Coordinates of C-alpha atoms and ligand atoms in Angstrom, one line a residue:
M1 CA 0.0 0.0 0.0
N2 CA 1.1 3.6 -0.6
K3 CA 3.2 4.4 2.3
H4 CA 1.7 7.9 2.6
L5 CA -1.6 6.4 3.4
S6 CA -0.5 5.4 6.8
L7 CA 0.0 9.0 7.9
P8 CA -1.9 9.9 11.1
L9 CA -4.8 11.5 9.2
Y10 CA -6.4 13.1 12.3
K11 CA -3.3 15.1 13.0
T12 CA -3.6 18.9 12.2
P13 CA -0.8 19.7 9.8
S14 CA 1.2 22.6 11.1
S15 CA 0.5 24.6 7.9
L16 CA -3.1 24.8 9.0
L17 CA -2.5 26.3 12.3
S18 CA -1.9 29.7 10.9
D19 CA -5.0 29.5 8.6
E20 CA -7.6 30.3 11.2
K21 CA -9.7 32.5 8.9
F22 CA -10.4 29.6 6.7
F23 CA -12.2 27.8 9.6
T24 CA -13.9 30.7 11.4
Q25 CA -15.7 31.8 8.3
I26 CA -17.5 28.4 7.9
D27 CA -21.2 28.5 8.6
N28 CA -22.0 25.4 10.6
N29 CA -25.8 26.0 10.5
R30 CA -26.3 26.2 6.8
I31 CA -29.9 25.6 5.9
H32 CA -30.5 23.3 3.0
S33 CA -33.1 23.9 0.4
K34 CA -34.7 20.9 -1.3
N35 CA -34.8 19.9 -5.0
A36 CA -37.9 18.6 -6.9
N37 CA -37.3 15.1 -5.5
G38 CA -37.3 16.3 -1.9
H39 CA -33.5 15.9 -1.5
S40 CA -31.3 18.6 -0.2
V41 CA -29.8 20.9 -2.8
R42 CA -26.1 20.8 -2.2
N43 CA -23.4 23.4 -2.8
V44 CA -20.6 21.5 -4.4
F45 CA -17.0 22.6 -4.8
I46 CA -15.0 20.5 -7.2
E47 CA -11.2 20.7 -6.9
T48 CA -9.3 19.2 -9.8
Y49 CA -5.9 17.6 -9.8
G50 CA -3.9 16.1 -12.7
C51 CA -4.4 16.2 -16.4
Q52 CA -6.7 18.0 -18.8
M53 CA -8.9 15.0 -19.0
N54 CA -9.6 15.5 -15.3
V55 CA -10.4 19.1 -15.9
S56 CA -12.8 18.0 -18.5
D57 CA -14.3 15.3 -16.2
S58 CA -14.9 18.0 -13.5
E59 CA -16.9 19.9 -16.1
L60 CA -18.9 16.8 -16.7
M61 CA -19.4 16.2 -13.0
A62 CA -20.6 19.8 -12.7
G63 CA -23.1 19.1 -15.6
I64 CA -24.4 15.9 -13.9
L65 CA -24.8 17.7 -10.5
T66 CA -26.5 20.7 -12.0
Q67 CA -28.9 18.6 -14.0
A68 CA -29.9 17.0 -10.7
G69 CA -30.6 20.4 -9.1
H70 CA -27.4 20.9 -7.1
K71 CA -25.2 24.0 -7.4
T72 CA -21.6 24.2 -8.0
V73 CA -19.8 27.0 -6.1
A74 CA -16.6 28.8 -7.0
D75 CA -15.6 29.4 -3.3
I76 CA -14.8 26.3 -1.2
E77 CA -16.1 28.1 1.9
D78 CA -19.6 28.2 0.4
A79 CA -19.5 24.4 -0.1
D80 CA -21.2 21.7 1.9
V81 CA -19.9 19.1 -0.5
I82 CA -16.2 19.0 -1.5
L83 CA -15.2 16.7 -4.3
L84 CA -11.5 16.1 -5.1
N85 CA -11.1 14.9 -8.7
T86 CA -7.8 13.2 -8.4
C87 CA -4.9 11.8 -10.4
A88 CA -3.0 8.5 -9.9
I89 CA -0.3 8.8 -12.5
R90 CA 2.6 9.2 -10.1
E91 CA 2.9 8.6 -6.4
N92 CA 3.4 12.4 -5.6
A93 CA 0.0 13.1 -7.2
E94 CA -1.6 10.8 -4.6
T95 CA 0.4 12.2 -1.8
K96 CA -0.8 15.7 -2.6
V97 CA -4.4 14.5 -2.2
I98 CA -3.8 12.7 1.0
N99 CA -2.3 15.9 2.5
R100 CA -5.3 17.8 1.2
L101 CA -7.7 15.4 2.8
E102 CA -6.0 15.8 6.2
H103 CA -6.6 19.5 5.8
L104 CA -10.2 19.1 4.9
N105 CA -10.8 16.6 7.7
H106 CA -10.0 19.4 10.1
R107 CA -12.9 21.4 8.7
K108 CA -15.2 18.4 8.6
R109 CA -14.7 17.9 12.4
R110 CA -16.2 21.3 12.9
E111 CA -19.0 21.0 10.3
D112 CA -21.4 18.0 10.7
N113 CA -23.0 18.3 7.2
L114 CA -19.8 18.5 5.2
I115 CA -19.5 15.8 2.6
I116 CA -16.0 14.9 1.3
G117 CA -15.7 12.9 -1.8
V118 CA -12.6 11.5 -3.6
C119 CA -13.3 11.0 -7.3
G120 CA -11.3 10.2 -10.4
C121 CA -8.2 8.1 -10.9
M122 CA -6.8 7.9 -7.4
A123 CA -10.2 6.8 -6.1
Q124 CA -10.4 4.0 -8.7
H125 CA -6.8 3.1 -7.9
L126 CA -7.0 2.9 -4.1
R127 CA -10.6 1.8 -3.9
D128 CA -11.7 1.0 -0.3
K129 CA -8.1 1.3 0.9
L130 CA -8.8 5.0 0.7
L131 CA -11.6 4.6 3.3
K132 CA -9.3 2.7 5.6
A133 CA -6.7 5.5 5.5
A134 CA -9.2 8.3 5.5
P135 CA -12.3 7.0 7.3
Y136 CA -14.0 10.4 7.2
V137 CA -14.2 10.3 3.4
D138 CA -17.9 9.9 2.5
L139 CA -17.6 9.0 -1.2
V140 CA -15.1 7.2 -3.4
M141 CA -15.9 7.4 -7.0
G142 CA -14.1 6.3 -10.2
P143 CA -14.2 8.0 -13.6
D144 CA -17.0 5.7 -15.0
A145 CA -19.4 6.2 -12.1
Y146 CA -20.1 10.0 -12.2
R147 CA -23.7 9.4 -13.3
N148 CA -24.3 8.1 -9.7
L149 CA -23.1 11.4 -8.1
P150 CA -26.6 12.8 -7.2
M151 CA -27.7 9.4 -5.9
A152 CA -24.5 9.1 -3.9
L153 CA -24.9 12.5 -2.3
N154 CA -28.4 11.5 -1.1
A155 CA -27.0 8.1 0.1
V156 CA -24.1 9.5 2.1
A157 CA -26.4 12.0 3.9
S158 CA -27.7 9.0 5.8
G159 CA -24.2 8.3 7.1
D160 CA -22.8 5.4 5.1
P161 CA -19.9 5.9 2.8
F162 CA -20.6 5.4 -0.9
L163 CA -18.2 3.5 -3.2
G164 CA -18.7 3.9 -7.0
L165 CA -16.0 1.9 -8.6
Q166 CA -17.5 0.0 -11.5
L167 CA -15.6 0.5 -14.8
D168 CA -18.0 0.5 -17.6
K169 CA -16.9 0.2 -21.2
S170 CA -20.2 1.5 -22.5
E171 CA -20.0 4.7 -20.4
D172 CA -19.2 7.7 -22.6
Y173 CA -21.4 10.4 -21.0
A174 CA -22.4 11.3 -24.5
D175 CA -25.8 12.6 -23.3
I176 CA -24.4 14.9 -20.5
A177 CA -23.8 18.6 -21.2
P178 CA -20.6 19.6 -19.3
I179 CA -20.5 23.0 -17.6
R180 CA -17.5 24.9 -18.8
K181 CA -16.0 28.1 -17.6
E182 CA -16.5 30.8 -20.2
G183 CA -13.5 31.3 -22.4
I184 CA -11.9 31.0 -25.7
R185 CA -10.6 27.4 -25.6
A186 CA -12.9 24.5 -25.0
W187 CA -11.7 21.0 -24.2
L188 CA -13.8 18.3 -25.8
T189 CA -13.5 14.7 -24.7
I190 CA -13.7 12.5 -27.9
Q191 CA -12.5 9.3 -26.3
R192 CA -12.3 7.7 -22.9
G193 CA -10.1 5.0 -21.5
C194 CA -7.0 3.4 -23.0
D195 CA -6.1 0.1 -24.6
K196 CA -2.4 0.6 -25.0
M197 CA -1.1 -1.1 -21.8
C198 CA 2.3 0.7 -21.5
T199 CA 3.9 -1.2 -18.7
F200 CA 4.6 1.9 -16.5
C201 CA 1.1 3.4 -16.8
I202 CA -1.9 3.1 -14.4
V203 CA -4.4 4.7 -16.8
P204 CA -5.9 1.6 -18.4
F205 CA -6.6 0.2 -14.9
V206 CA -8.3 3.3 -13.6
R207 CA -10.0 4.6 -16.7
G208 CA -10.9 1.3 -18.3
R209 CA -11.0 0.3 -22.0
E210 CA -10.8 2.7 -24.8
R211 CA -14.1 4.0 -26.3
S212 CA -14.8 6.8 -28.8
L213 CA -17.8 9.1 -28.8
P214 CA -19.9 9.1 -32.0
L215 CA -18.7 11.7 -34.5
H216 CA -22.1 13.2 -35.2
L217 CA -22.5 14.0 -31.5
L218 CA -19.1 15.6 -31.3
T219 CA -19.7 17.8 -34.3
D220 CA -23.0 18.9 -32.7
D221 CA -21.1 19.7 -29.5
V222 CA -18.7 21.8 -31.4
K223 CA -21.5 23.8 -33.1
R224 CA -22.9 24.5 -29.6
L225 CA -19.4 25.5 -28.3
V226 CA -19.0 27.9 -31.2
D227 CA -22.4 29.4 -30.4
E228 CA -21.3 29.9 -26.8
G229 CA -18.3 31.9 -28.0
F230 CA -15.5 29.4 -28.0
K231 CA -13.0 29.8 -30.8
E232 CA -10.5 27.0 -30.2
I233 CA -11.4 23.4 -29.7
V234 CA -9.0 21.0 -28.1
L235 CA -9.9 17.3 -28.8
L236 CA -9.1 15.2 -25.8
G237 CA -8.3 11.5 -25.3
Q238 CA -5.8 9.3 -23.7
T239 CA -4.5 8.2 -27.1
V240 CA -6.6 10.7 -28.9
N241 CA -5.5 9.8 -32.4
S242 CA -6.7 6.2 -32.1
Y243 CA -10.2 7.7 -32.3
H244 CA -12.6 5.9 -34.6
D245 CA -16.3 5.8 -35.2
G246 CA -17.1 3.2 -37.8
D247 CA -15.4 4.3 -41.0
Y248 CA -14.4 7.7 -39.5
D249 CA -10.9 8.0 -38.2
F250 CA -9.1 10.7 -36.3
G251 CA -8.1 12.6 -39.5
E252 CA -11.7 12.7 -40.6
L253 CA -12.8 14.0 -37.2
L254 CA -10.2 16.8 -37.4
W255 CA -11.5 17.9 -40.8
R256 CA -15.1 17.7 -39.6
V257 CA -14.5 19.8 -36.5
A258 CA -12.3 22.3 -38.3
E259 CA -14.8 22.9 -41.0
I260 CA -17.6 24.0 -38.6
D261 CA -18.3 27.7 -39.0
G262 CA -16.7 29.7 -36.3
V263 CA -14.0 27.2 -35.3
E264 CA -10.8 29.3 -35.6
R265 CA -8.4 26.6 -34.3
V266 CA -8.4 23.0 -33.5
R267 CA -5.7 21.0 -31.6
F268 CA -5.6 17.7 -29.7
T269 CA -3.9 15.9 -26.9
S270 CA -2.4 13.4 -26.3
P271 CA -1.6 11.3 -29.4
H272 CA 0.3 8.1 -29.4
P273 CA 3.1 7.9 -32.0
A274 CA 1.9 4.5 -33.2
D275 CA -1.4 6.0 -34.2
A276 CA 0.1 9.0 -36.1
T277 CA -1.4 7.9 -39.5
D278 CA -1.2 9.6 -42.8
S279 CA -4.8 10.6 -42.4
M280 CA -3.9 12.6 -39.2
I281 CA -0.8 14.1 -40.8
D282 CA -2.7 15.1 -44.0
A283 CA -5.4 16.9 -41.9
M284 CA -2.7 18.7 -39.9
E285 CA -0.9 19.7 -43.0
N286 CA -3.8 20.8 -45.1
C287 CA -6.6 22.0 -42.9
P288 CA -6.0 25.7 -42.1
Q289 CA -7.7 25.5 -38.7
A290 CA -5.6 22.6 -37.5
C291 CA -2.8 24.0 -35.4
K292 CA 0.8 23.3 -36.4
Q293 CA 1.6 21.9 -33.0
L294 CA 1.9 18.3 -31.8
H295 CA 2.5 16.9 -28.3
L296 CA 4.1 13.5 -29.1
P297 CA 5.1 11.5 -26.0
M298 CA 8.4 9.9 -26.7
Q299 CA 9.0 8.5 -23.1
S300 CA 12.5 7.2 -23.9
G301 CA 15.2 7.4 -26.7
S302 CA 16.4 3.9 -26.0
T303 CA 14.8 1.1 -28.0
P304 CA 15.3 -1.6 -25.3
M305 CA 13.6 0.8 -22.8
L306 CA 10.7 1.5 -25.3
E307 CA 10.3 -2.3 -25.6
R308 CA 10.3 -2.7 -21.9
M309 CA 7.7 0.1 -21.7
R310 CA 5.7 -1.6 -24.4
R311 CA 5.5 1.6 -26.4
T312 CA 5.2 -0.4 -29.7
Y313 CA 7.7 1.8 -31.6
T314 CA 11.5 1.9 -31.7
A315 CA 13.7 5.0 -31.2
E316 CA 14.4 4.9 -34.9
E317 CA 10.7 4.8 -35.8
Y318 CA 10.1 7.8 -33.5
R319 CA 12.9 9.7 -35.2
E320 CA 11.5 8.9 -38.6
L321 CA 8.0 10.0 -37.6
V322 CA 9.5 13.4 -36.4
A323 CA 11.3 13.7 -39.7
K324 CA 8.2 13.0 -41.7
L325 CA 6.1 15.5 -39.6
R326 CA 8.8 18.2 -40.1
E327 CA 9.0 17.5 -43.8
R328 CA 5.2 17.7 -44.3
I329 CA 4.6 20.6 -41.8
P330 CA 7.9 22.6 -41.6
E331 CA 6.6 25.1 -39.1
I332 CA 5.3 22.4 -36.7
A333 CA 6.1 22.9 -32.9
L334 CA 6.8 19.6 -31.1
S335 CA 6.6 18.8 -27.4
T336 CA 6.9 15.6 -25.6
D337 CA 6.8 13.5 -22.4
V338 CA 9.9 11.8 -21.1
I339 CA 10.4 9.3 -18.2
V340 CA 13.8 8.7 -16.7
G341 CA 14.8 6.0 -14.4
F342 CA 12.4 3.4 -15.6
C343 CA 13.1 -0.2 -14.6
G344 CA 16.5 -1.4 -15.8
E345 CA 17.5 2.0 -17.4
S346 CA 21.3 2.0 -17.7
E347 CA 23.4 5.0 -18.2
E348 CA 23.6 4.1 -21.9
D349 CA 19.8 4.0 -22.2
F350 CA 19.6 7.3 -20.4
M351 CA 22.2 8.8 -22.8
A352 CA 20.1 7.6 -25.7
T353 CA 17.2 9.6 -24.4
Y354 CA 19.4 12.6 -23.7
N355 CA 20.9 12.4 -27.2
L356 CA 17.6 12.0 -29.0
M357 CA 16.2 15.0 -27.2
E358 CA 19.3 17.0 -28.2
E359 CA 18.9 15.8 -31.8
I360 CA 15.1 16.4 -32.1
R361 CA 15.1 19.7 -30.2
F362 CA 11.5 19.7 -28.9
D363 CA 9.9 23.1 -28.3
S364 CA 9.1 21.9 -24.8
A365 CA 8.9 18.8 -22.7
F366 CA 7.2 17.3 -19.6
M367 CA 9.8 15.3 -17.9
F368 CA 9.3 12.8 -15.0
K369 CA 11.1 10.4 -12.8
Y370 CA 9.6 6.9 -13.0
S371 CA 7.2 6.3 -10.2
D372 CA 6.2 2.7 -9.5
R373 CA 2.4 2.3 -9.5
E374 CA 0.8 -0.7 -7.8
G375 CA -1.3 -2.6 -10.4
T376 CA 0.7 -1.8 -13.5
L377 CA 2.5 -4.4 -15.6
A378 CA 5.9 -3.0 -14.6
N379 CA 5.0 -3.2 -10.9
K380 CA 4.1 -6.8 -11.3
S381 CA 7.0 -8.0 -13.4
L382 CA 9.9 -5.5 -13.5
E383 CA 12.2 -4.2 -10.8
D384 CA 12.2 -0.5 -9.9
D385 CA 15.9 -0.7 -9.7
V386 CA 17.3 2.8 -10.5
P387 CA 18.1 4.5 -7.2
E388 CA 16.1 7.7 -6.4
T389 CA 19.3 9.9 -6.4
E390 CA 20.1 8.6 -9.9
K391 CA 16.6 9.2 -11.2
A392 CA 16.9 12.8 -9.8
R393 CA 20.3 13.4 -11.5
R394 CA 19.0 12.1 -14.8
L395 CA 15.9 14.2 -14.5
N396 CA 17.9 17.4 -13.8
E397 CA 20.2 16.7 -16.7
I398 CA 17.3 16.5 -19.2
I399 CA 15.5 19.5 -17.6
S400 CA 18.6 21.7 -18.1
L401 CA 19.1 20.5 -21.7
Q402 CA 15.4 21.2 -22.5
E403 CA 15.4 24.6 -20.9
Q404 CA 18.4 25.6 -23.0
I405 CA 16.8 24.2 -26.2
S406 CA 13.4 25.9 -25.4
A407 CA 15.1 29.2 -24.8
E408 CA 17.1 29.0 -28.0
I409 CA 14.1 28.0 -30.1
N410 CA 12.1 31.0 -28.7
Q411 CA 15.1 33.4 -29.1
A412 CA 15.1 32.6 -32.8
I413 CA 11.5 34.0 -33.0
I414 CA 12.7 37.5 -31.9
G415 CA 11.9 40.0 -34.7
K416 CA 9.3 37.7 -36.2
T417 CA 5.5 38.2 -36.3
V418 CA 3.3 35.5 -34.8
S419 CA -0.5 35.1 -34.9
V420 CA -2.0 35.0 -31.4
L421 CA -5.5 34.2 -30.3
V422 CA -6.2 36.6 -27.4
E423 CA -7.4 34.8 -24.3
G424 CA -7.4 37.3 -21.5
D425 CA -5.6 39.6 -19.2
S426 CA -2.0 38.8 -18.4
R427 CA -1.7 37.6 -14.8
R428 CA 1.1 40.1 -14.1
D429 CA -0.1 43.2 -15.8
K430 CA -3.8 44.1 -16.5
D431 CA -2.7 46.4 -19.3
Q432 CA -1.4 43.4 -21.2
F433 CA -3.2 40.5 -22.8
H434 CA -2.0 36.9 -23.0
G435 CA -2.8 34.4 -25.7
K436 CA -1.3 31.4 -27.6
T437 CA 0.3 31.2 -31.0
D438 CA -0.9 28.5 -33.4
T439 CA 2.2 26.6 -32.1
F440 CA 0.9 26.9 -28.5
K441 CA 3.4 29.4 -27.3
T442 CA 2.2 31.7 -24.6
T443 CA 2.6 35.3 -25.8
V444 CA 2.2 38.5 -23.8
F445 CA 1.6 42.0 -25.3
P446 CA 0.1 45.4 -24.6
K447 CA -3.7 45.4 -25.2
E448 CA -3.9 48.3 -27.7
N449 CA -7.4 48.0 -29.3
A450 CA -7.6 44.2 -29.3
Q451 CA -10.5 42.2 -27.8
I452 CA -10.5 38.8 -26.2
G453 CA -11.2 36.3 -28.9
D454 CA -9.4 38.3 -31.7
I455 CA -6.6 36.8 -33.6
V456 CA -3.8 39.4 -33.7
D457 CA -0.4 39.7 -35.2
V458 CA 2.3 40.2 -32.6
K459 CA 5.8 41.2 -33.4
V460 CA 8.1 39.5 -30.8
H461 CA 10.9 41.6 -29.2
T462 CA 11.8 39.5 -26.2
T463 CA 11.6 35.8 -25.2
T464 CA 12.1 33.4 -22.3
A465 CA 12.2 29.6 -22.4
H466 CA 8.4 29.7 -21.9
T467 CA 7.0 33.0 -23.1
L468 CA 7.1 35.3 -26.1
I469 CA 6.8 39.1 -25.4
G470 CA 5.9 41.6 -28.2
N471 CA 3.6 44.3 -29.6
I472 CA 0.5 44.0 -31.8
I473 CA 1.1 45.3 -35.3
G474 CA -1.5 46.1 -38.0
D475 CA -5.3 46.8 -37.5
N476 CA -5.6 46.2 -33.8
C477 CA -3.0 48.7 -32.6
Ligands
LIG1 N1 6.0 7.3 -13.7 C1 6.4 8.5 -14.2 N2 5.8 9.1 -15.2 C2 4.7 8.5 -15.7 N3 3.9 8.8 -16.8 C3 2.9 7.9 -16.9 N4 3.1 7.0 -15.9 C4 4.2 7.3 -15.2 C5 4.9 6.7 -14.2 N5 4.5 5.5 -13.6 C6 4.1 10.0 -17.6 C7 4.3 9.7 -19.1 C8 3.0 10.1 -19.7 C9 2.6 11.3 -18.8 C10 1.2 11.7 -18.8 O1 3.0 10.9 -17.5 O2 5.3 10.4 -19.6 O3 3.0 10.4 -21.0

């Protein structure tokens, strides 16, 4: 069992002691109104951890709860139900949630009516072990059980915890309208689950088998999203480009979405290299709304490691795919995921990863130390034998390499003009906007006469490894 689960969960973490305001503002005598079925209307706060799929699932949960007459609230202090939508991909993702639960338990002891739920991948991964470690949790619910949320809230009101852990290959939530924050970019789940079975990965065990949503429903959704003011659609799936609906493949879906009136940009995440078909590449190359950007998880640059990871491609095949993408779409920006310190990774294997990153020169990368996950194929049959200090050293080496490459790639943009979809105020300066280029680079610039949702030309004068800074040129200035 995860060693962090044996923490004394009733202890008050010292970080909380200074946070008195948080507790004194809680209203212990909140009066509940009733919905049409005579059940209490709950004020639900959803806190999301992990990947974009979880953000999208939280929107779905909000949709399900709202449909049942409950309310979602933006301030946790207004909530009488707190749902943590969690991640299980690495151990530290789960540790974070355990710490958060300890914190929430402190509040729960002062507030009789408070319901605490753990939803998502960590719930599915730890199942009833979670209740043993955190007995005050009222509800444990995996990603295929959200339809039961309203029923679960009624059930736990009577005192018993609720476990919703059935994985269901037929559950695609196609009939549920998610509740999204207003904005410019909408994330649209086109596929749930994963069939790939990479040996390091917990996802197939906590999200179940792969299933695609029907194309006609997705295009209807996109039309609605455009009507609501969204300009950019990001198609989401665990291996998004293995999408298929009968004869329609992922390339076809990209075209269909891009051609909907009002869609300015379409992107997707995360594809699997083995599913990067010509149909996908054709759509990316030829469809004007398809962004010239691809997040292409590499994981390792060593073929023996890739085999051990069951990635189903060799380092050479990955290199060839990158070459093909760059030949067909010269301006394409590439990003990746890399794991160091996987079972049996030698210095030579690590150097193969380092060298391939140096050769390919990704625009950016998410880099991780391997984290052994109970239930995965690697956990059952391979030894997690790279010492922690060695994992850390390898991680630091590729992070420094990538920082340097990202900075150099961005520096080469200085003096050029990029096309930016304006998203909102810059966090640091309200007189500036931020937005993304077609290649998904964050860009910051003075507002001039631009409006949120405009696509503006920005001439870049300064860059960092992660941001472009410039001025609008042309009509909007
Ligand atoms: N340990 C470390 N990183 C992992 N990832 C997935 N599983 C693990 C694990 N057990 C990384 C992969 C994946 C990204 C989402 O998380 O790089 O692409």
